[in-house]
Amino acid sequence: MSLHINATQGAIAKNVLLAGDPLRAKYIAEKFLQNALLVSQTRNIFYFTGTYKSQPLTVGASGMGCASIGIYSYELYTDFNVDCIIRIGTCGAYTTDLKLLDVLNVNFAASESTYAKYAWGIEDDAIAYQGNAFEKINETAATLNIPLQSCAVHSSDTFYRSHAAIPLIAAKNNCPAVEMEAFALFANARHLKKTAATLLTVSDILPTHENITADQRETGLLPMINIALETIIR
Ligand code: HPA
C-alpha cells in the first residue's frame, strides 16, 4: 500500500509499463497480459498485474504532467520496490522532420519544470534515461524490425500556451518533440538509482496541426507497446 496506490505488498511486478491514461493501461493489460488482475484503482488510476510470456509485469497509469508521474513513479520505486519503469506515451513534434506515428526512444528530457530541483536538488535542466532499459529497447526494436529513433524531448509543464514558437528550453537542447512526463520520471530514477526509459509515439505535428485519428490511437500505438512488452522479457 502507498498513499496513491492501494495495491497490497507484492502485487506490483519489478517491471512496470506506465501509460498516461488509465484506460490505455486497461486496454494493454486486457489485450496483452495473461491473468491480469486489477491491483489498484485509487483515483481511477488503474494498475494491472499479470504475466507477459510468463514474465510478471504491471501495467498502470501515470496521469499527466511531472507532478503526477512524480508521485506514481516515486511510490512504485520506493513502496513497491519496482526496478524498472518504461513510460509509453504520445508526444507532439515541433518540426516536420518527425512524422505521425514515428516511435521515439528518449535519450534525455529537458524541462523548465522545477520538479528535479525542489524534489532532489538536481539543478540540471536536462536529465538522461537511467539504467539499461534504453539500450534494451533499441536492441528489441532492431530484433523486431520496428523503426525507432533516439531523440531528446521537451517535458513541458504546459499543454496550452499563448505563443506557438518553440520554447527556449526545447530549442537550447535540440528537442524535436514535446511531452509532459519524462523529466520527472528520469529525475526520480536518477535520485533513487533505478531504471527508467520513455518510449513515445508522435501523435501531433505542431507546425501543421496534423494529429492521429481515434482509430490510430488504438492501432498506431501497437508498435511502441510491442517494443515495450518485448523489452521486459529480453
Ligand atoms: N504537447 C505536450 N504533450 C503532448 C503533446 C503536445 O503537443 N502531444 C502529445 N503529448
PDB file of C-alpha atoms and ligand atoms in Angstrom:
ATOM      1  CA  MET A   1       0.000   0.000   0.000  1.00  0.00           C
ATOM      2  CA  SER A   2       1.137   3.526  -0.632  1.00  0.00           C
ATOM      3  CA  LEU A   3      -0.606   6.859  -0.439  1.00  0.00           C
ATOM      4  CA  HIS A   4      -1.826   6.828  -4.050  1.00  0.00           C
ATOM      5  CA  ILE A   5      -1.583   3.125  -4.985  1.00  0.00           C
ATOM      6  CA  ASN A   6      -3.694   0.804  -2.853  1.00  0.00           C
ATOM      7  CA  ALA A   7      -2.141  -2.445  -4.125  1.00  0.00           C
ATOM      8  CA  THR A   8      -1.017  -4.948  -1.487  1.00  0.00           C
ATOM      9  CA  GLN A   9       2.689  -5.590  -0.971  1.00  0.00           C
ATOM     10  CA  GLY A  10       3.955  -7.949  -3.670  1.00  0.00           C
ATOM     11  CA  ALA A  11       1.072  -7.154  -6.028  1.00  0.00           C
ATOM     12  CA  ILE A  12       3.230  -4.934  -8.253  1.00  0.00           C
ATOM     13  CA  ALA A  13       5.864  -6.561 -10.512  1.00  0.00           C
ATOM     14  CA  LYS A  14       9.524  -5.439 -10.662  1.00  0.00           C
ATOM     15  CA  ASN A  15       8.908  -4.105 -14.174  1.00  0.00           C
ATOM     16  CA  VAL A  16       6.167  -1.564 -14.839  1.00  0.00           C
ATOM     17  CA  LEU A  17       4.845  -0.025 -18.050  1.00  0.00           C
ATOM     18  CA  LEU A  18       3.280   3.380 -17.407  1.00  0.00           C
ATOM     19  CA  ALA A  19       0.817   4.937 -19.829  1.00  0.00           C
ATOM     20  CA  GLY A  20      -0.541   8.410 -19.118  1.00  0.00           C
ATOM     21  CA  ASP A  21      -4.145   7.301 -19.490  1.00  0.00           C
ATOM     22  CA  PRO A  22      -5.704   4.717 -17.129  1.00  0.00           C
ATOM     23  CA  LEU A  23      -7.933   3.397 -19.924  1.00  0.00           C
ATOM     24  CA  ARG A  24      -4.904   2.810 -22.135  1.00  0.00           C
ATOM     25  CA  ALA A  25      -3.324   0.851 -19.285  1.00  0.00           C
ATOM     26  CA  LYS A  26      -6.528  -1.201 -19.033  1.00  0.00           C
ATOM     27  CA  TYR A  27      -6.553  -1.808 -22.798  1.00  0.00           C
ATOM     28  CA  ILE A  28      -2.936  -3.011 -22.778  1.00  0.00           C
ATOM     29  CA  ALA A  29      -3.500  -5.251 -19.748  1.00  0.00           C
ATOM     30  CA  GLU A  30      -6.627  -6.826 -21.244  1.00  0.00           C
ATOM     31  CA  LYS A  31      -5.122  -7.297 -24.682  1.00  0.00           C
ATOM     32  CA  PHE A  32      -1.579  -8.411 -23.840  1.00  0.00           C
ATOM     33  CA  LEU A  33      -1.311  -9.727 -20.275  1.00  0.00           C
ATOM     34  CA  GLN A  34      -2.262 -13.196 -19.125  1.00  0.00           C
ATOM     35  CA  ASN A  35      -4.173 -13.461 -15.823  1.00  0.00           C
ATOM     36  CA  ALA A  36      -4.289  -9.672 -15.427  1.00  0.00           C
ATOM     37  CA  LEU A  37      -5.646  -8.552 -12.056  1.00  0.00           C
ATOM     38  CA  LEU A  38      -6.673  -5.012 -11.180  1.00  0.00           C
ATOM     39  CA  VAL A  39      -4.400  -4.335  -8.175  1.00  0.00           C
ATOM     40  CA  SER A  40      -5.035  -0.614  -7.599  1.00  0.00           C
ATOM     41  CA  GLN A  41      -7.747   1.816  -8.582  1.00  0.00           C
ATOM     42  CA  THR A  42      -7.185   4.749  -6.250  1.00  0.00           C
ATOM     43  CA  ARG A  43      -8.431   7.893  -8.074  1.00  0.00           C
ATOM     44  CA  ASN A  44      -9.319   5.634 -11.040  1.00  0.00           C
ATOM     45  CA  ILE A  45      -5.598   5.416 -11.814  1.00  0.00           C
ATOM     46  CA  PHE A  46      -5.590   1.705 -12.675  1.00  0.00           C
ATOM     47  CA  TYR A  47      -2.755  -0.756 -12.133  1.00  0.00           C
ATOM     48  CA  PHE A  48      -2.975  -4.280 -13.508  1.00  0.00           C
ATOM     49  CA  THR A  49      -0.520  -7.075 -12.772  1.00  0.00           C
ATOM     50  CA  GLY A  50      -0.293 -10.249 -14.835  1.00  0.00           C
ATOM     51  CA  THR A  51       2.271 -12.002 -16.957  1.00  0.00           C
ATOM     52  CA  TYR A  52       3.592 -11.371 -20.445  1.00  0.00           C
ATOM     53  CA  LYS A  53       5.076 -14.553 -21.950  1.00  0.00           C
ATOM     54  CA  SER A  54       5.324 -15.914 -18.380  1.00  0.00           C
ATOM     55  CA  GLN A  55       7.166 -12.851 -17.017  1.00  0.00           C
ATOM     56  CA  PRO A  56       5.392 -10.878 -14.262  1.00  0.00           C
ATOM     57  CA  LEU A  57       4.504  -7.389 -15.436  1.00  0.00           C
ATOM     58  CA  THR A  58       2.467  -4.461 -14.125  1.00  0.00           C
ATOM     59  CA  VAL A  59       0.800  -2.005 -16.487  1.00  0.00           C
ATOM     60  CA  GLY A  60      -0.575   1.178 -14.967  1.00  0.00           C
ATOM     61  CA  ALA A  61      -1.095   4.892 -15.404  1.00  0.00           C
ATOM     62  CA  SER A  62       0.960   7.952 -14.512  1.00  0.00           C
ATOM     63  CA  GLY A  63      -1.587  10.685 -15.107  1.00  0.00           C
ATOM     64  CA  MET A  64      -0.417  13.809 -16.949  1.00  0.00           C
ATOM     65  CA  GLY A  65       2.487  16.080 -16.111  1.00  0.00           C
ATOM     66  CA  CYS A  66       5.643  15.951 -13.996  1.00  0.00           C
ATOM     67  CA  ALA A  67       3.724  16.410 -10.756  1.00  0.00           C
ATOM     68  CA  SER A  68       1.565  13.358 -11.388  1.00  0.00           C
ATOM     69  CA  ILE A  69       4.192  10.942 -12.761  1.00  0.00           C
ATOM     70  CA  GLY A  70       6.496  12.197  -9.995  1.00  0.00           C
ATOM     71  CA  ILE A  71       4.096  10.828  -7.390  1.00  0.00           C
ATOM     72  CA  TYR A  72       3.311   7.480  -9.040  1.00  0.00           C
ATOM     73  CA  SER A  73       6.854   6.614 -10.086  1.00  0.00           C
ATOM     74  CA  TYR A  74       8.225   7.541  -6.637  1.00  0.00           C
ATOM     75  CA  GLU A  75       5.717   5.297  -4.869  1.00  0.00           C
ATOM     76  CA  LEU A  76       6.346   2.453  -7.335  1.00  0.00           C
ATOM     77  CA  TYR A  77      10.126   2.620  -6.835  1.00  0.00           C
ATOM     78  CA  THR A  78      10.116   3.110  -3.066  1.00  0.00           C
ATOM     79  CA  ASP A  79       6.957   1.498  -1.629  1.00  0.00           C
ATOM     80  CA  PHE A  80       6.737  -1.381  -4.125  1.00  0.00           C
ATOM     81  CA  ASN A  81      10.435  -1.958  -4.868  1.00  0.00           C
ATOM     82  CA  VAL A  82       9.966  -1.564  -8.606  1.00  0.00           C
ATOM     83  CA  ASP A  83      13.268  -1.778 -10.527  1.00  0.00           C
ATOM     84  CA  CYS A  84      12.319  -0.548 -13.970  1.00  0.00           C
ATOM     85  CA  ILE A  85       9.632   1.794 -15.295  1.00  0.00           C
ATOM     86  CA  ILE A  86       9.103   2.243 -19.012  1.00  0.00           C
ATOM     87  CA  ARG A  87       6.800   5.138 -19.834  1.00  0.00           C
ATOM     88  CA  ILE A  88       4.805   4.594 -23.035  1.00  0.00           C
ATOM     89  CA  GLY A  89       3.204   7.797 -24.215  1.00  0.00           C
ATOM     90  CA  THR A  90       2.484  10.170 -27.026  1.00  0.00           C
ATOM     91  CA  CYS A  91       4.203  13.394 -27.996  1.00  0.00           C
ATOM     92  CA  GLY A  92       3.896  16.409 -30.214  1.00  0.00           C
ATOM     93  CA  ALA A  93       6.540  17.202 -32.846  1.00  0.00           C
ATOM     94  CA  TYR A  94       7.965  20.723 -33.036  1.00  0.00           C
ATOM     95  CA  THR A  95       9.278  20.001 -36.533  1.00  0.00           C
ATOM     96  CA  THR A  96       8.033  18.351 -39.704  1.00  0.00           C
ATOM     97  CA  ASP A  97      11.209  16.227 -39.660  1.00  0.00           C
ATOM     98  CA  LEU A  98       9.181  13.894 -37.453  1.00  0.00           C
ATOM     99  CA  LYS A  99       6.132  12.135 -38.905  1.00  0.00           C
ATOM    100  CA  LEU A 100       2.874  10.985 -37.305  1.00  0.00           C
ATOM    101  CA  LEU A 101       3.322   7.566 -35.639  1.00  0.00           C
ATOM    102  CA  ASP A 102       7.131   7.760 -35.539  1.00  0.00           C
ATOM    103  CA  VAL A 103       8.378   5.923 -32.442  1.00  0.00           C
ATOM    104  CA  LEU A 104      10.995   7.627 -30.256  1.00  0.00           C
ATOM    105  CA  ASN A 105      13.294   6.317 -27.514  1.00  0.00           C
ATOM    106  CA  VAL A 106      14.094   9.302 -25.301  1.00  0.00           C
ATOM    107  CA  ASN A 107      17.791   9.816 -24.560  1.00  0.00           C
ATOM    108  CA  PHE A 108      17.187  12.838 -22.363  1.00  0.00           C
ATOM    109  CA  ALA A 109      14.369  15.102 -21.260  1.00  0.00           C
ATOM    110  CA  ALA A 110      14.800  18.860 -20.927  1.00  0.00           C
ATOM    111  CA  SER A 111      12.362  20.884 -18.868  1.00  0.00           C
ATOM    112  CA  GLU A 112      11.603  24.249 -17.309  1.00  0.00           C
ATOM    113  CA  SER A 113       9.961  22.259 -14.511  1.00  0.00           C
ATOM    114  CA  THR A 114      11.343  22.875 -11.022  1.00  0.00           C
ATOM    115  CA  TYR A 115      10.484  19.265 -10.104  1.00  0.00           C
ATOM    116  CA  ALA A 116      14.022  17.843 -10.027  1.00  0.00           C
ATOM    117  CA  LYS A 117      15.435  20.861  -8.217  1.00  0.00           C
ATOM    118  CA  TYR A 118      12.839  21.026  -5.476  1.00  0.00           C
ATOM    119  CA  ALA A 119      12.485  17.265  -5.069  1.00  0.00           C
ATOM    120  CA  TRP A 120      16.138  16.184  -5.171  1.00  0.00           C
ATOM    121  CA  GLY A 121      18.378  19.233  -5.533  1.00  0.00           C
ATOM    122  CA  ILE A 122      19.133  18.250  -9.139  1.00  0.00           C
ATOM    123  CA  GLU A 123      19.916  21.583 -10.820  1.00  0.00           C
ATOM    124  CA  ASP A 124      20.248  20.225 -14.390  1.00  0.00           C
ATOM    125  CA  ASP A 125      17.571  21.277 -16.841  1.00  0.00           C
ATOM    126  CA  ALA A 126      18.109  18.097 -18.870  1.00  0.00           C
ATOM    127  CA  ILE A 127      18.127  14.588 -17.390  1.00  0.00           C
ATOM    128  CA  ALA A 128      19.042  11.367 -19.209  1.00  0.00           C
ATOM    129  CA  TYR A 129      17.262   7.997 -19.182  1.00  0.00           C
ATOM    130  CA  GLN A 130      18.545   5.824 -16.321  1.00  0.00           C
ATOM    131  CA  GLY A 131      19.902   2.263 -16.313  1.00  0.00           C
ATOM    132  CA  ASN A 132      19.955  -0.235 -19.170  1.00  0.00           C
ATOM    133  CA  ALA A 133      16.354  -0.174 -20.430  1.00  0.00           C
ATOM    134  CA  PHE A 134      17.154   2.409 -23.111  1.00  0.00           C
ATOM    135  CA  GLU A 135      19.731   0.099 -24.726  1.00  0.00           C
ATOM    136  CA  LYS A 136      17.476  -2.939 -24.338  1.00  0.00           C
ATOM    137  CA  ILE A 137      14.682  -1.022 -26.083  1.00  0.00           C
ATOM    138  CA  ASN A 138      16.988  -0.233 -29.016  1.00  0.00           C
ATOM    139  CA  GLU A 139      18.057  -3.875 -29.277  1.00  0.00           C
ATOM    140  CA  THR A 140      14.459  -5.076 -29.045  1.00  0.00           C
ATOM    141  CA  ALA A 141      13.245  -2.708 -31.758  1.00  0.00           C
ATOM    142  CA  ALA A 142      16.090  -3.838 -34.028  1.00  0.00           C
ATOM    143  CA  THR A 143      15.197  -7.508 -33.425  1.00  0.00           C
ATOM    144  CA  LEU A 144      11.518  -6.806 -34.142  1.00  0.00           C
ATOM    145  CA  ASN A 145      12.410  -4.735 -37.208  1.00  0.00           C
ATOM    146  CA  ILE A 146      10.413  -1.773 -35.917  1.00  0.00           C
ATOM    147  CA  PRO A 147      11.906   1.605 -36.859  1.00  0.00           C
ATOM    148  CA  LEU A 148      12.896   3.550 -33.735  1.00  0.00           C
ATOM    149  CA  GLN A 149      14.725   6.861 -33.365  1.00  0.00           C
ATOM    150  CA  SER A 150      16.576   8.091 -30.292  1.00  0.00           C
ATOM    151  CA  CYS A 151      15.964  11.707 -29.506  1.00  0.00           C
ATOM    152  CA  ALA A 152      15.721  14.385 -26.847  1.00  0.00           C
ATOM    153  CA  VAL A 153      12.309  15.576 -25.679  1.00  0.00           C
ATOM    154  CA  HIS A 154      10.979  18.657 -24.015  1.00  0.00           C
ATOM    155  CA  SER A 155       8.930  17.714 -20.935  1.00  0.00           C
ATOM    156  CA  SER A 156       6.670  20.738 -20.879  1.00  0.00           C
ATOM    157  CA  ASP A 157       4.637  21.899 -17.902  1.00  0.00           C
ATOM    158  CA  THR A 158       2.093  23.435 -20.234  1.00  0.00           C
ATOM    159  CA  PHE A 159      -0.068  21.921 -22.934  1.00  0.00           C
ATOM    160  CA  TYR A 160      -1.837  25.183 -23.815  1.00  0.00           C
ATOM    161  CA  ARG A 161       0.141  28.385 -24.260  1.00  0.00           C
ATOM    162  CA  SER A 162      -0.255  31.739 -25.957  1.00  0.00           C
ATOM    163  CA  HIS A 163       2.833  31.568 -28.221  1.00  0.00           C
ATOM    164  CA  ALA A 164       3.297  28.929 -30.898  1.00  0.00           C
ATOM    165  CA  ALA A 165       7.085  29.412 -31.089  1.00  0.00           C
ATOM    166  CA  ILE A 166       9.347  26.593 -29.913  1.00  0.00           C
ATOM    167  CA  PRO A 167      10.081  27.236 -26.221  1.00  0.00           C
ATOM    168  CA  LEU A 168      13.633  28.310 -25.390  1.00  0.00           C
ATOM    169  CA  ILE A 169      14.443  25.212 -23.341  1.00  0.00           C
ATOM    170  CA  ALA A 170      13.474  22.953 -26.277  1.00  0.00           C
ATOM    171  CA  ALA A 171      15.484  24.985 -28.785  1.00  0.00           C
ATOM    172  CA  LYS A 172      18.517  25.120 -26.499  1.00  0.00           C
ATOM    173  CA  ASN A 173      18.521  21.349 -26.005  1.00  0.00           C
ATOM    174  CA  ASN A 174      17.622  20.393 -29.599  1.00  0.00           C
ATOM    175  CA  CYS A 175      14.354  18.718 -28.638  1.00  0.00           C
ATOM    176  CA  PRO A 176      12.257  17.922 -31.735  1.00  0.00           C
ATOM    177  CA  ALA A 177       9.374  16.584 -29.640  1.00  0.00           C
ATOM    178  CA  VAL A 178       7.296  17.564 -26.616  1.00  0.00           C
ATOM    179  CA  GLU A 179       5.510  15.589 -23.923  1.00  0.00           C
ATOM    180  CA  MET A 180       4.960  16.244 -20.228  1.00  0.00           C
ATOM    181  CA  GLU A 181       6.410  13.467 -18.022  1.00  0.00           C
ATOM    182  CA  ALA A 182       9.827  12.018 -18.912  1.00  0.00           C
ATOM    183  CA  PHE A 183      11.799  14.641 -16.958  1.00  0.00           C
ATOM    184  CA  ALA A 184      10.235  13.798 -13.579  1.00  0.00           C
ATOM    185  CA  LEU A 185      10.433  10.046 -14.222  1.00  0.00           C
ATOM    186  CA  PHE A 186      14.148  10.318 -15.058  1.00  0.00           C
ATOM    187  CA  ALA A 187      14.761  12.592 -12.055  1.00  0.00           C
ATOM    188  CA  ASN A 188      13.176  10.084  -9.654  1.00  0.00           C
ATOM    189  CA  ALA A 189      15.083   7.173 -11.175  1.00  0.00           C
ATOM    190  CA  ARG A 190      18.355   9.105 -11.009  1.00  0.00           C
ATOM    191  CA  HIS A 191      17.827  10.035  -7.362  1.00  0.00           C
ATOM    192  CA  LEU A 192      16.745   6.508  -6.392  1.00  0.00           C
ATOM    193  CA  LYS A 193      19.309   4.721  -8.633  1.00  0.00           C
ATOM    194  CA  LYS A 194      16.571   2.876 -10.520  1.00  0.00           C
ATOM    195  CA  THR A 195      15.940   2.146 -14.198  1.00  0.00           C
ATOM    196  CA  ALA A 196      13.716   4.347 -16.362  1.00  0.00           C
ATOM    197  CA  ALA A 197      13.077   4.777 -20.068  1.00  0.00           C
ATOM    198  CA  THR A 198      10.480   6.592 -22.155  1.00  0.00           C
ATOM    199  CA  LEU A 199       9.027   5.433 -25.451  1.00  0.00           C
ATOM    200  CA  LEU A 200       6.850   7.887 -27.372  1.00  0.00           C
ATOM    201  CA  THR A 201       4.678   7.755 -30.467  1.00  0.00           C
ATOM    202  CA  VAL A 202       4.249  11.024 -32.358  1.00  0.00           C
ATOM    203  CA  SER A 203       0.544  11.956 -32.150  1.00  0.00           C
ATOM    204  CA  ASP A 204       0.658  15.621 -33.214  1.00  0.00           C
ATOM    205  CA  ILE A 205       2.735  17.621 -35.691  1.00  0.00           C
ATOM    206  CA  LEU A 206       2.530  21.072 -34.150  1.00  0.00           C
ATOM    207  CA  PRO A 207       3.540  23.264 -37.166  1.00  0.00           C
ATOM    208  CA  THR A 208       0.906  21.661 -39.446  1.00  0.00           C
ATOM    209  CA  HIS A 209      -1.746  20.821 -36.791  1.00  0.00           C
ATOM    210  CA  GLU A 210      -1.906  17.240 -38.079  1.00  0.00           C
ATOM    211  CA  ASN A 211      -2.831  14.650 -35.494  1.00  0.00           C
ATOM    212  CA  ILE A 212      -3.669  10.976 -35.343  1.00  0.00           C
ATOM    213  CA  THR A 213      -7.266   9.808 -35.533  1.00  0.00           C
ATOM    214  CA  ALA A 214      -9.140   7.988 -32.760  1.00  0.00           C
ATOM    215  CA  ASP A 215      -8.593   4.717 -34.677  1.00  0.00           C
ATOM    216  CA  GLN A 216      -4.885   5.364 -34.924  1.00  0.00           C
ATOM    217  CA  ARG A 217      -4.803   5.948 -31.170  1.00  0.00           C
ATOM    218  CA  GLU A 218      -5.781   2.270 -30.845  1.00  0.00           C
ATOM    219  CA  THR A 219      -3.717   0.674 -33.591  1.00  0.00           C
ATOM    220  CA  GLY A 220      -0.961   3.250 -34.165  1.00  0.00           C
ATOM    221  CA  LEU A 221       0.436   2.753 -30.681  1.00  0.00           C
ATOM    222  CA  LEU A 222       0.818  -1.021 -31.104  1.00  0.00           C
ATOM    223  CA  PRO A 223       4.435  -0.955 -32.407  1.00  0.00           C
ATOM    224  CA  MET A 224       5.514   1.061 -29.343  1.00  0.00           C
ATOM    225  CA  ILE A 225       3.572  -1.222 -26.991  1.00  0.00           C
ATOM    226  CA  ASN A 226       5.092  -4.277 -28.656  1.00  0.00           C
ATOM    227  CA  ILE A 227       8.630  -2.910 -28.215  1.00  0.00           C
ATOM    228  CA  ALA A 228       7.954  -2.168 -24.518  1.00  0.00           C
ATOM    229  CA  LEU A 229       6.483  -5.611 -23.815  1.00  0.00           C
ATOM    230  CA  GLU A 230       9.275  -7.471 -25.623  1.00  0.00           C
ATOM    231  CA  THR A 231      11.922  -5.353 -23.844  1.00  0.00           C
ATOM    232  CA  ILE A 232      10.634  -6.560 -20.480  1.00  0.00           C
ATOM    233  CA  ILE A 233      11.217 -10.218 -21.383  1.00  0.00           C
ATOM    234  CA  ARG A 234      14.585  -9.594 -23.009  1.00  0.00           C
TER     235      ARG A 234
HETATM  236  N1  HPA B   1       2.262  18.871 -26.010  1.00  0.00           N
HETATM  237  C1  HPA B   1       2.526  18.229 -24.877  1.00  0.00           C
HETATM  238  N2  HPA B   1       2.331  16.926 -24.721  1.00  0.00           N
HETATM  239  C2  HPA B   1       1.827  16.235 -25.753  1.00  0.00           C
HETATM  240  C3  HPA B   1       1.535  16.853 -26.962  1.00  0.00           C
HETATM  241  C4  HPA B   1       1.755  18.239 -27.087  1.00  0.00           C
HETATM  242  O1  HPA B   1       1.509  18.842 -28.130  1.00  0.00           O
HETATM  243  N3  HPA B   1       1.033  15.891 -27.797  1.00  0.00           N
HETATM  244  C5  HPA B   1       1.048  14.725 -27.091  1.00  0.00           C
HETATM  245  N4  HPA B   1       1.530  14.930 -25.872  1.00  0.00           N
END
